[in-house]
Tab-separated table of C-alpha atoms in Angstrom:
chain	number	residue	atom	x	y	z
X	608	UNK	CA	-10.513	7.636	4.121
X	609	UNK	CA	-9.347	5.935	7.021
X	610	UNK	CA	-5.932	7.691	8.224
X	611	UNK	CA	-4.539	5.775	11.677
X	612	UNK	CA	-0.658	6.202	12.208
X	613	UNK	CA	0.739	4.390	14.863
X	614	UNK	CA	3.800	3.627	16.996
X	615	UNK	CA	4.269	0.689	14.043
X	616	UNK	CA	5.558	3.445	11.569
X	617	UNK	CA	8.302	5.355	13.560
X	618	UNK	CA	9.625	1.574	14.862
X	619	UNK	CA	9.212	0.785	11.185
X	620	UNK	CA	11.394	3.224	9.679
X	621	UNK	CA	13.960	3.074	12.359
X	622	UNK	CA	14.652	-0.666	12.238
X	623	UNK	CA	15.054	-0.151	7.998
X	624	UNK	CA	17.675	2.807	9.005
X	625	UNK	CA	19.773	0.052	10.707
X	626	UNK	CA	23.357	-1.071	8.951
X	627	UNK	CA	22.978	-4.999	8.544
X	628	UNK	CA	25.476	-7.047	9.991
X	629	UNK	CA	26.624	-10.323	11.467
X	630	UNK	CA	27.849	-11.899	8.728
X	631	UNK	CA	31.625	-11.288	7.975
X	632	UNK	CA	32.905	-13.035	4.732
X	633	UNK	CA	36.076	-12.809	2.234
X	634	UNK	CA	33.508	-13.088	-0.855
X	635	UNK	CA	33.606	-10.499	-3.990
X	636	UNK	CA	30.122	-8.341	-5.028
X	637	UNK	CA	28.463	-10.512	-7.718
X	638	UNK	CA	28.687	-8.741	-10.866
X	639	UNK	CA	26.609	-8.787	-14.139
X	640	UNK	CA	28.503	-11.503	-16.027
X	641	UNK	CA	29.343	-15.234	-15.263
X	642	UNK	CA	32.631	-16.456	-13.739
X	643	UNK	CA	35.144	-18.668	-15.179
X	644	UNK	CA	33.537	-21.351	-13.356
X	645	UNK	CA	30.725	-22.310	-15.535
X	646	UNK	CA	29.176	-24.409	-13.268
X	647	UNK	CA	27.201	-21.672	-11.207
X	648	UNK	CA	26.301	-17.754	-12.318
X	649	UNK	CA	26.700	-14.858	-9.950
X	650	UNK	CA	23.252	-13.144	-9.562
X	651	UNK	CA	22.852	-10.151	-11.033
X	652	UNK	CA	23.196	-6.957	-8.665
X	653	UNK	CA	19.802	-6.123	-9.421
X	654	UNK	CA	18.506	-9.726	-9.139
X	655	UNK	CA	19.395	-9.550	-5.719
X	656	UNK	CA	17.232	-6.867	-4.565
X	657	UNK	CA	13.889	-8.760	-5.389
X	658	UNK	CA	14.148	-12.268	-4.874
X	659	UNK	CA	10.916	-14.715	-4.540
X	660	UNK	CA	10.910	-17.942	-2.337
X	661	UNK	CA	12.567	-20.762	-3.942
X	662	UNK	CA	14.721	-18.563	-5.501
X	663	UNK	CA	19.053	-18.804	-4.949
X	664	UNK	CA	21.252	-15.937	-4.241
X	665	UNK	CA	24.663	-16.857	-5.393
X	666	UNK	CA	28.030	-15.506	-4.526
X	667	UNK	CA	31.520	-16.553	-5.329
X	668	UNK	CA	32.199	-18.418	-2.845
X	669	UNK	CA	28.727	-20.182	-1.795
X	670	UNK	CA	25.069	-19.655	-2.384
X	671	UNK	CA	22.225	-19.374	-0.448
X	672	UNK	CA	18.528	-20.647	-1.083
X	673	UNK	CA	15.152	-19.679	0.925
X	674	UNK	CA	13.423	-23.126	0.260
X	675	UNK	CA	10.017	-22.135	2.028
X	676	UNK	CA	8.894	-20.391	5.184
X	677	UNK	CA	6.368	-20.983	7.766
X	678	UNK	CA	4.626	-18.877	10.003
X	679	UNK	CA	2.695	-19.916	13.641
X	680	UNK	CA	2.864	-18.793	16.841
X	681	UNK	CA	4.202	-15.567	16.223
X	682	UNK	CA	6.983	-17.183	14.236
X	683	UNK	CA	8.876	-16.733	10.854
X	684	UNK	CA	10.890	-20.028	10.086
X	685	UNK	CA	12.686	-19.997	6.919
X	686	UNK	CA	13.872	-23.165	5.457
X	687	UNK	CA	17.463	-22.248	3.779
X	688	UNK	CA	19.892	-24.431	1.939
X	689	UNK	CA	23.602	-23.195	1.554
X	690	UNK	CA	26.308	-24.311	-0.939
X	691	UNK	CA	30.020	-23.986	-0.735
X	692	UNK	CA	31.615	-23.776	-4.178
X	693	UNK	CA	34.944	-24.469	-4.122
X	694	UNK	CA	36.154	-23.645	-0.500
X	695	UNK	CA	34.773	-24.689	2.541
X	696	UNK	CA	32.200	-22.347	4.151
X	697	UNK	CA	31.653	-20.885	8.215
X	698	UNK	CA	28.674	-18.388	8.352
X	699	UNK	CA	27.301	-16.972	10.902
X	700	UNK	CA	23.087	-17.808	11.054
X	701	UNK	CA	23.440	-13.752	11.931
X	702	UNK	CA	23.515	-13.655	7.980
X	703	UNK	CA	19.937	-13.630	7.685
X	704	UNK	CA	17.969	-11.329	8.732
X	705	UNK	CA	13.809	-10.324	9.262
X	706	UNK	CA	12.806	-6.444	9.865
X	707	UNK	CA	16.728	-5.766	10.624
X	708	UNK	CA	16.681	-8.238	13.614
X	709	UNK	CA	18.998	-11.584	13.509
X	710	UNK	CA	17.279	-14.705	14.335
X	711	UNK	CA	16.344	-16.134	17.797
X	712	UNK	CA	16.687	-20.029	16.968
X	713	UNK	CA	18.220	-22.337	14.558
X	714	UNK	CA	18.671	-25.828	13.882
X	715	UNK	CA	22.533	-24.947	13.400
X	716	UNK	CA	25.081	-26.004	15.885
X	717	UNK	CA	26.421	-22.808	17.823
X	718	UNK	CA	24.633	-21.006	15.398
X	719	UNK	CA	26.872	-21.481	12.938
X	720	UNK	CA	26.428	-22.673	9.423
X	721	UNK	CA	29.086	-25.040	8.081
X	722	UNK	CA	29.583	-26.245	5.046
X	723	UNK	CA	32.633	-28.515	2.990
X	724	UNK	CA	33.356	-27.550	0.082
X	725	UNK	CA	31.643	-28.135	-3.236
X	726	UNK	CA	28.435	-29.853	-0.383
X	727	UNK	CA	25.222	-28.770	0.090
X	728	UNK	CA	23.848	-28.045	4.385
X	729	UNK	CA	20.161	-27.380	4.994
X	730	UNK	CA	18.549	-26.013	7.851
X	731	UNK	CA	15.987	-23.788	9.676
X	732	UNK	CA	16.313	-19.904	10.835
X	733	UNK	CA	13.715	-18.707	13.163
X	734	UNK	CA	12.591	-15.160	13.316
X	735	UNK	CA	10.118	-12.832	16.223
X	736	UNK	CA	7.145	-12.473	13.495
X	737	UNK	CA	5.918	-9.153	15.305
X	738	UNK	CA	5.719	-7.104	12.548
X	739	UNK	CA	4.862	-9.747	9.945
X	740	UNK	CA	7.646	-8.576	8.043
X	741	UNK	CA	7.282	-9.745	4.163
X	742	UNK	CA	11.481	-9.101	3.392
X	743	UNK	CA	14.408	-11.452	4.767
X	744	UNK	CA	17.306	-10.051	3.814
X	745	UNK	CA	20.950	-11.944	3.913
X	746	UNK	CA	23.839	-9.611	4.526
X	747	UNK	CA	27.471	-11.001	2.725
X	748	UNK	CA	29.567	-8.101	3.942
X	749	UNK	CA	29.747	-6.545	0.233
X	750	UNK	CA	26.312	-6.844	-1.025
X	751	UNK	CA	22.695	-8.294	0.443
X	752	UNK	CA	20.163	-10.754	-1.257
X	753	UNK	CA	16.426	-9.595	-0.797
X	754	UNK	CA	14.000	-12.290	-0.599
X	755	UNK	CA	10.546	-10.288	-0.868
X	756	UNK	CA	8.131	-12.746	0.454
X	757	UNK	CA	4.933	-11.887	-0.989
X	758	UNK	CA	5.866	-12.518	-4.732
X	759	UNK	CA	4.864	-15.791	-6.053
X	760	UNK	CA	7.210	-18.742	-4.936
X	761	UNK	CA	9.282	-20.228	-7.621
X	762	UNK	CA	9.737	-23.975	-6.858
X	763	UNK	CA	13.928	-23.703	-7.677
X	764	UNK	CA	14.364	-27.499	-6.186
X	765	UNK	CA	12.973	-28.913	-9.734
X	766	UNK	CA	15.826	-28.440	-12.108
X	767	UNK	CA	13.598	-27.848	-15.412
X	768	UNK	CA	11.670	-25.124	-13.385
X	769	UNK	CA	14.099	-22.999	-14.820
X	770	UNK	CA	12.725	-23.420	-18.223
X	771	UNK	CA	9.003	-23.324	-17.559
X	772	UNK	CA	7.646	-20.808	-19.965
X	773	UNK	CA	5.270	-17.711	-18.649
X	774	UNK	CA	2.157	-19.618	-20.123
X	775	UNK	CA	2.823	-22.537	-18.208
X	776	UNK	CA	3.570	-20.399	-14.499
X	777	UNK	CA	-0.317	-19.950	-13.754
X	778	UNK	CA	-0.547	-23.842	-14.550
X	779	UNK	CA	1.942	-24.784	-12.167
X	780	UNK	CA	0.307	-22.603	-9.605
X	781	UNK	CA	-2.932	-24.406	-9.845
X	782	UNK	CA	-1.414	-27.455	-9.582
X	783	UNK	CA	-0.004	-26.528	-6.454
X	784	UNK	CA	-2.990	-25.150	-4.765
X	785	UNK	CA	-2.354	-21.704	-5.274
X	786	UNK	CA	-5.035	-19.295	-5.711
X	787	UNK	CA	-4.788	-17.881	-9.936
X	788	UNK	CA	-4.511	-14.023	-10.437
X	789	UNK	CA	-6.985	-12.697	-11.677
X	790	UNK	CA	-7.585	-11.458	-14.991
X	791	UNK	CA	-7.221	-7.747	-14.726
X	792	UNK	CA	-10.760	-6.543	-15.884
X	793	UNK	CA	-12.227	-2.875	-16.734
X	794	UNK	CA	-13.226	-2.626	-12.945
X	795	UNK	CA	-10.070	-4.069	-11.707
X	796	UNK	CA	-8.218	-1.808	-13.411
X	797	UNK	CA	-10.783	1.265	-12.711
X	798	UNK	CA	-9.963	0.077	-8.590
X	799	UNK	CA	-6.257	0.316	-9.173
X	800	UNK	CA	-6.011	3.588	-11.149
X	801	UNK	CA	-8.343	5.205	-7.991
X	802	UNK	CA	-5.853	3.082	-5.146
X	803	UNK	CA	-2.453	4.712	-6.897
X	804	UNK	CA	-4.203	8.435	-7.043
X	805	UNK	CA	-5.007	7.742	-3.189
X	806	UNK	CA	-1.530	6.488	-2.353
X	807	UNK	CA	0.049	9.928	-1.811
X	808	UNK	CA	-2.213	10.462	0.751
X	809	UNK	CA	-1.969	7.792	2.318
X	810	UNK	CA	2.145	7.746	2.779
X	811	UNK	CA	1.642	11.458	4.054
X	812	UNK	CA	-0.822	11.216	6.688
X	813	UNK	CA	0.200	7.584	7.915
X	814	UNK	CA	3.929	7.300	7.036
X	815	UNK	CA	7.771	9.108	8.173
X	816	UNK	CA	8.058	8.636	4.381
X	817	UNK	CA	8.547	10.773	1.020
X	818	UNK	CA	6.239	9.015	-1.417
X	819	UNK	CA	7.552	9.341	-5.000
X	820	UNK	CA	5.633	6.841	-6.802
X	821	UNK	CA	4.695	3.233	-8.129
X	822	UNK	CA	4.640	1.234	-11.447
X	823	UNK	CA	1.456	0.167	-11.758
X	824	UNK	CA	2.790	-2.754	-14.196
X	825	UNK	CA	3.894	-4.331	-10.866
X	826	UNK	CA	1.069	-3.947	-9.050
X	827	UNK	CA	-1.521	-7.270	-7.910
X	828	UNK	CA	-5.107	-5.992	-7.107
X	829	UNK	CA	-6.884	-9.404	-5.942
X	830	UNK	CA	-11.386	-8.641	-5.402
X	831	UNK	CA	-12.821	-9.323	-2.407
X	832	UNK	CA	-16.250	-11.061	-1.899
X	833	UNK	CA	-18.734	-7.708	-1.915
X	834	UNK	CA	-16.534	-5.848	-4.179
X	835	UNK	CA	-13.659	-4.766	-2.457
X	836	UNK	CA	-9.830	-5.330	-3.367
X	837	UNK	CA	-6.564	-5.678	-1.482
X	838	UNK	CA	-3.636	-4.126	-3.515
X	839	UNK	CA	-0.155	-5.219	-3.151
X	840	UNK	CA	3.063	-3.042	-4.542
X	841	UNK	CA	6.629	-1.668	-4.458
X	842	UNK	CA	6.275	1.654	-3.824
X	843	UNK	CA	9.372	4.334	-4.343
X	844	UNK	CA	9.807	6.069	-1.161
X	845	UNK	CA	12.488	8.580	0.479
X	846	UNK	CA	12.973	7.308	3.733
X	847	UNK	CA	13.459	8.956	7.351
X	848	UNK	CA	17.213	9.493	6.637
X	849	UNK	CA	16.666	11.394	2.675
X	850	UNK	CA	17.864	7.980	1.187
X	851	UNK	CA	15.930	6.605	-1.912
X	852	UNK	CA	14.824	3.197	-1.294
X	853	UNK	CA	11.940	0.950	-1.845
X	854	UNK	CA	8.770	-0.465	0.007
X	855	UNK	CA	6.748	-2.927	-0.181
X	856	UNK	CA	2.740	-1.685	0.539
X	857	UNK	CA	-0.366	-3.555	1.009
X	858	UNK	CA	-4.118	-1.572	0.991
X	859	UNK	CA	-7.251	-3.273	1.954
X	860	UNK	CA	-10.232	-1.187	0.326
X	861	UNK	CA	-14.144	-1.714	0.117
X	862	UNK	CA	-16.086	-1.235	-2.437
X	863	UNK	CA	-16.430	2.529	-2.044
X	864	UNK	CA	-12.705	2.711	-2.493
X	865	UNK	CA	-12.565	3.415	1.501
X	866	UNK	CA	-9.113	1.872	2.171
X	867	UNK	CA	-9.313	0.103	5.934
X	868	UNK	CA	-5.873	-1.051	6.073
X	869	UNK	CA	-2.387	-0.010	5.463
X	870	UNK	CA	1.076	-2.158	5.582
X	871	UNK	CA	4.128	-0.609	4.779
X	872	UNK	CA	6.972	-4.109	4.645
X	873	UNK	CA	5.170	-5.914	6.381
X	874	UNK	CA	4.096	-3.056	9.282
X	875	UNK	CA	0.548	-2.528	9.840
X	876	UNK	CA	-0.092	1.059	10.267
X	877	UNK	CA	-3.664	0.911	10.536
């Protein structure tokens, strides 16, 4: 097994250890139930910790979409869309932010987002992609969204997406050029039995991190051409500071269950 740690790890866990700020609002925590206002919903506390692309984090006061992201040149730019509900909005692009860091462009005047009331502003956010971090997180003062960037997109800007059933998700995928899942066969499942008995290992030799463990109901294992597999996870960790939390972790393996590479959100550790 293939056990590298590097510099990536301790930067890693320091820059998750980091209090989020920058973005300073007069907006409650979302709860669990639906306002008065029945034209939007508050998302759901736990919504908000595992949000795909497409999908809208919504607060009392505004709301907050990640429309798409692209990546070049070292970049992250995510595409965001912001709604005021009933008061007009000032937030500061400082709101969003990629492996704890705040962004180092926009397409926002003075870097601030603006929006009337009951309107809609969209806009870019540009990020350092050094780390290839796969979480943006926005910060509302109370509470954060999560946006976890390697779960399937949801494509929120069509307003019956909401009531596309399961069956007709993989459908929708195809249509849109993306790459099926595969069906999880005897071998596939043989691979990702072996990966999650290895995975202890593999947070204790290459990681500042307690591993406690992972659901394997969550878990993607894609085949490689020649028999390998690259797994993808959330893993339950105890970080650097004795605080539970969660990670997202990507394994490269061949054949021979040999893992060759390790990313821990988005940090590659070898």
């Amino acid at each position: 097994m293939n056990k590298k740690a590097i510099l990536a790890t301790a930067t890693c866990a320091a820059l998750l250890s980091l209090p989020l700020s920058g973005c300073s609002t007069e907006t409650e925590e979302p709860g669990n139930a639906p306002t008065v206002d029945s034209s939007y919903t508050l998302t759901n506390t736990d919504k908000l910790k595992s949000l795909a692309i497409g999908e809208t984090a919504v607060w009392r006061d505004y709301e907050v979409t990640l429309k798409s992201i692209d990546r070049a040149g070292g970049a992250l730019t995510a595409h965001i869309e912001v709604k005021a509900h009933t008061l007009d909005k000032r937030l500061s692009t400082e709101c969003l932010l990629s492996f704890g860091m705040p962004p180092t462009g926009s397409s926002f005047d003075g870097n601030t987002i603006t929006v009337p009331a009951n309107e809609s502003v969209s806009g870019t956010l540009t990020f350092e992609d050094r780390y290839e971090s796969q979480r943006l997180f926005w910060n509302d003062g109370a509470t954060e969204a999560t946006w976890q960037l390697d779960l399937p997109s949801t494509p929120s800007s069509d307003p019956k997406a909401s009531e596309t059933k399961t069956g007709d998700a993989k459908a929708g995928d195809k249509a849109a050029g993306k790459p099926a899942e595969p069906k999880a066969g005897e071998a596939q499942k043989q691979a990702m039995a072996a990966l999650e008995a290895e995975m202890p290992s593999l947070f204790t030799n290459n990681t500042l991190y307690e591993f406690k463990g992972v659901d394997a109901a969550t878990a993607t294992v894609v085949p490689h051409e020649g028999g390998g597999y690259e797994y993808t996870n959330a893993a339950s960790i105890v970080d650097g500071n004795g605080k539970p939390s969660t990670v997202n972790v990507r394994l490269i393996c061949e054949a021979n269950g040999n893992c060759i590479s390790m990313t821990v959100d988005g940090a590659l550790l070898f």
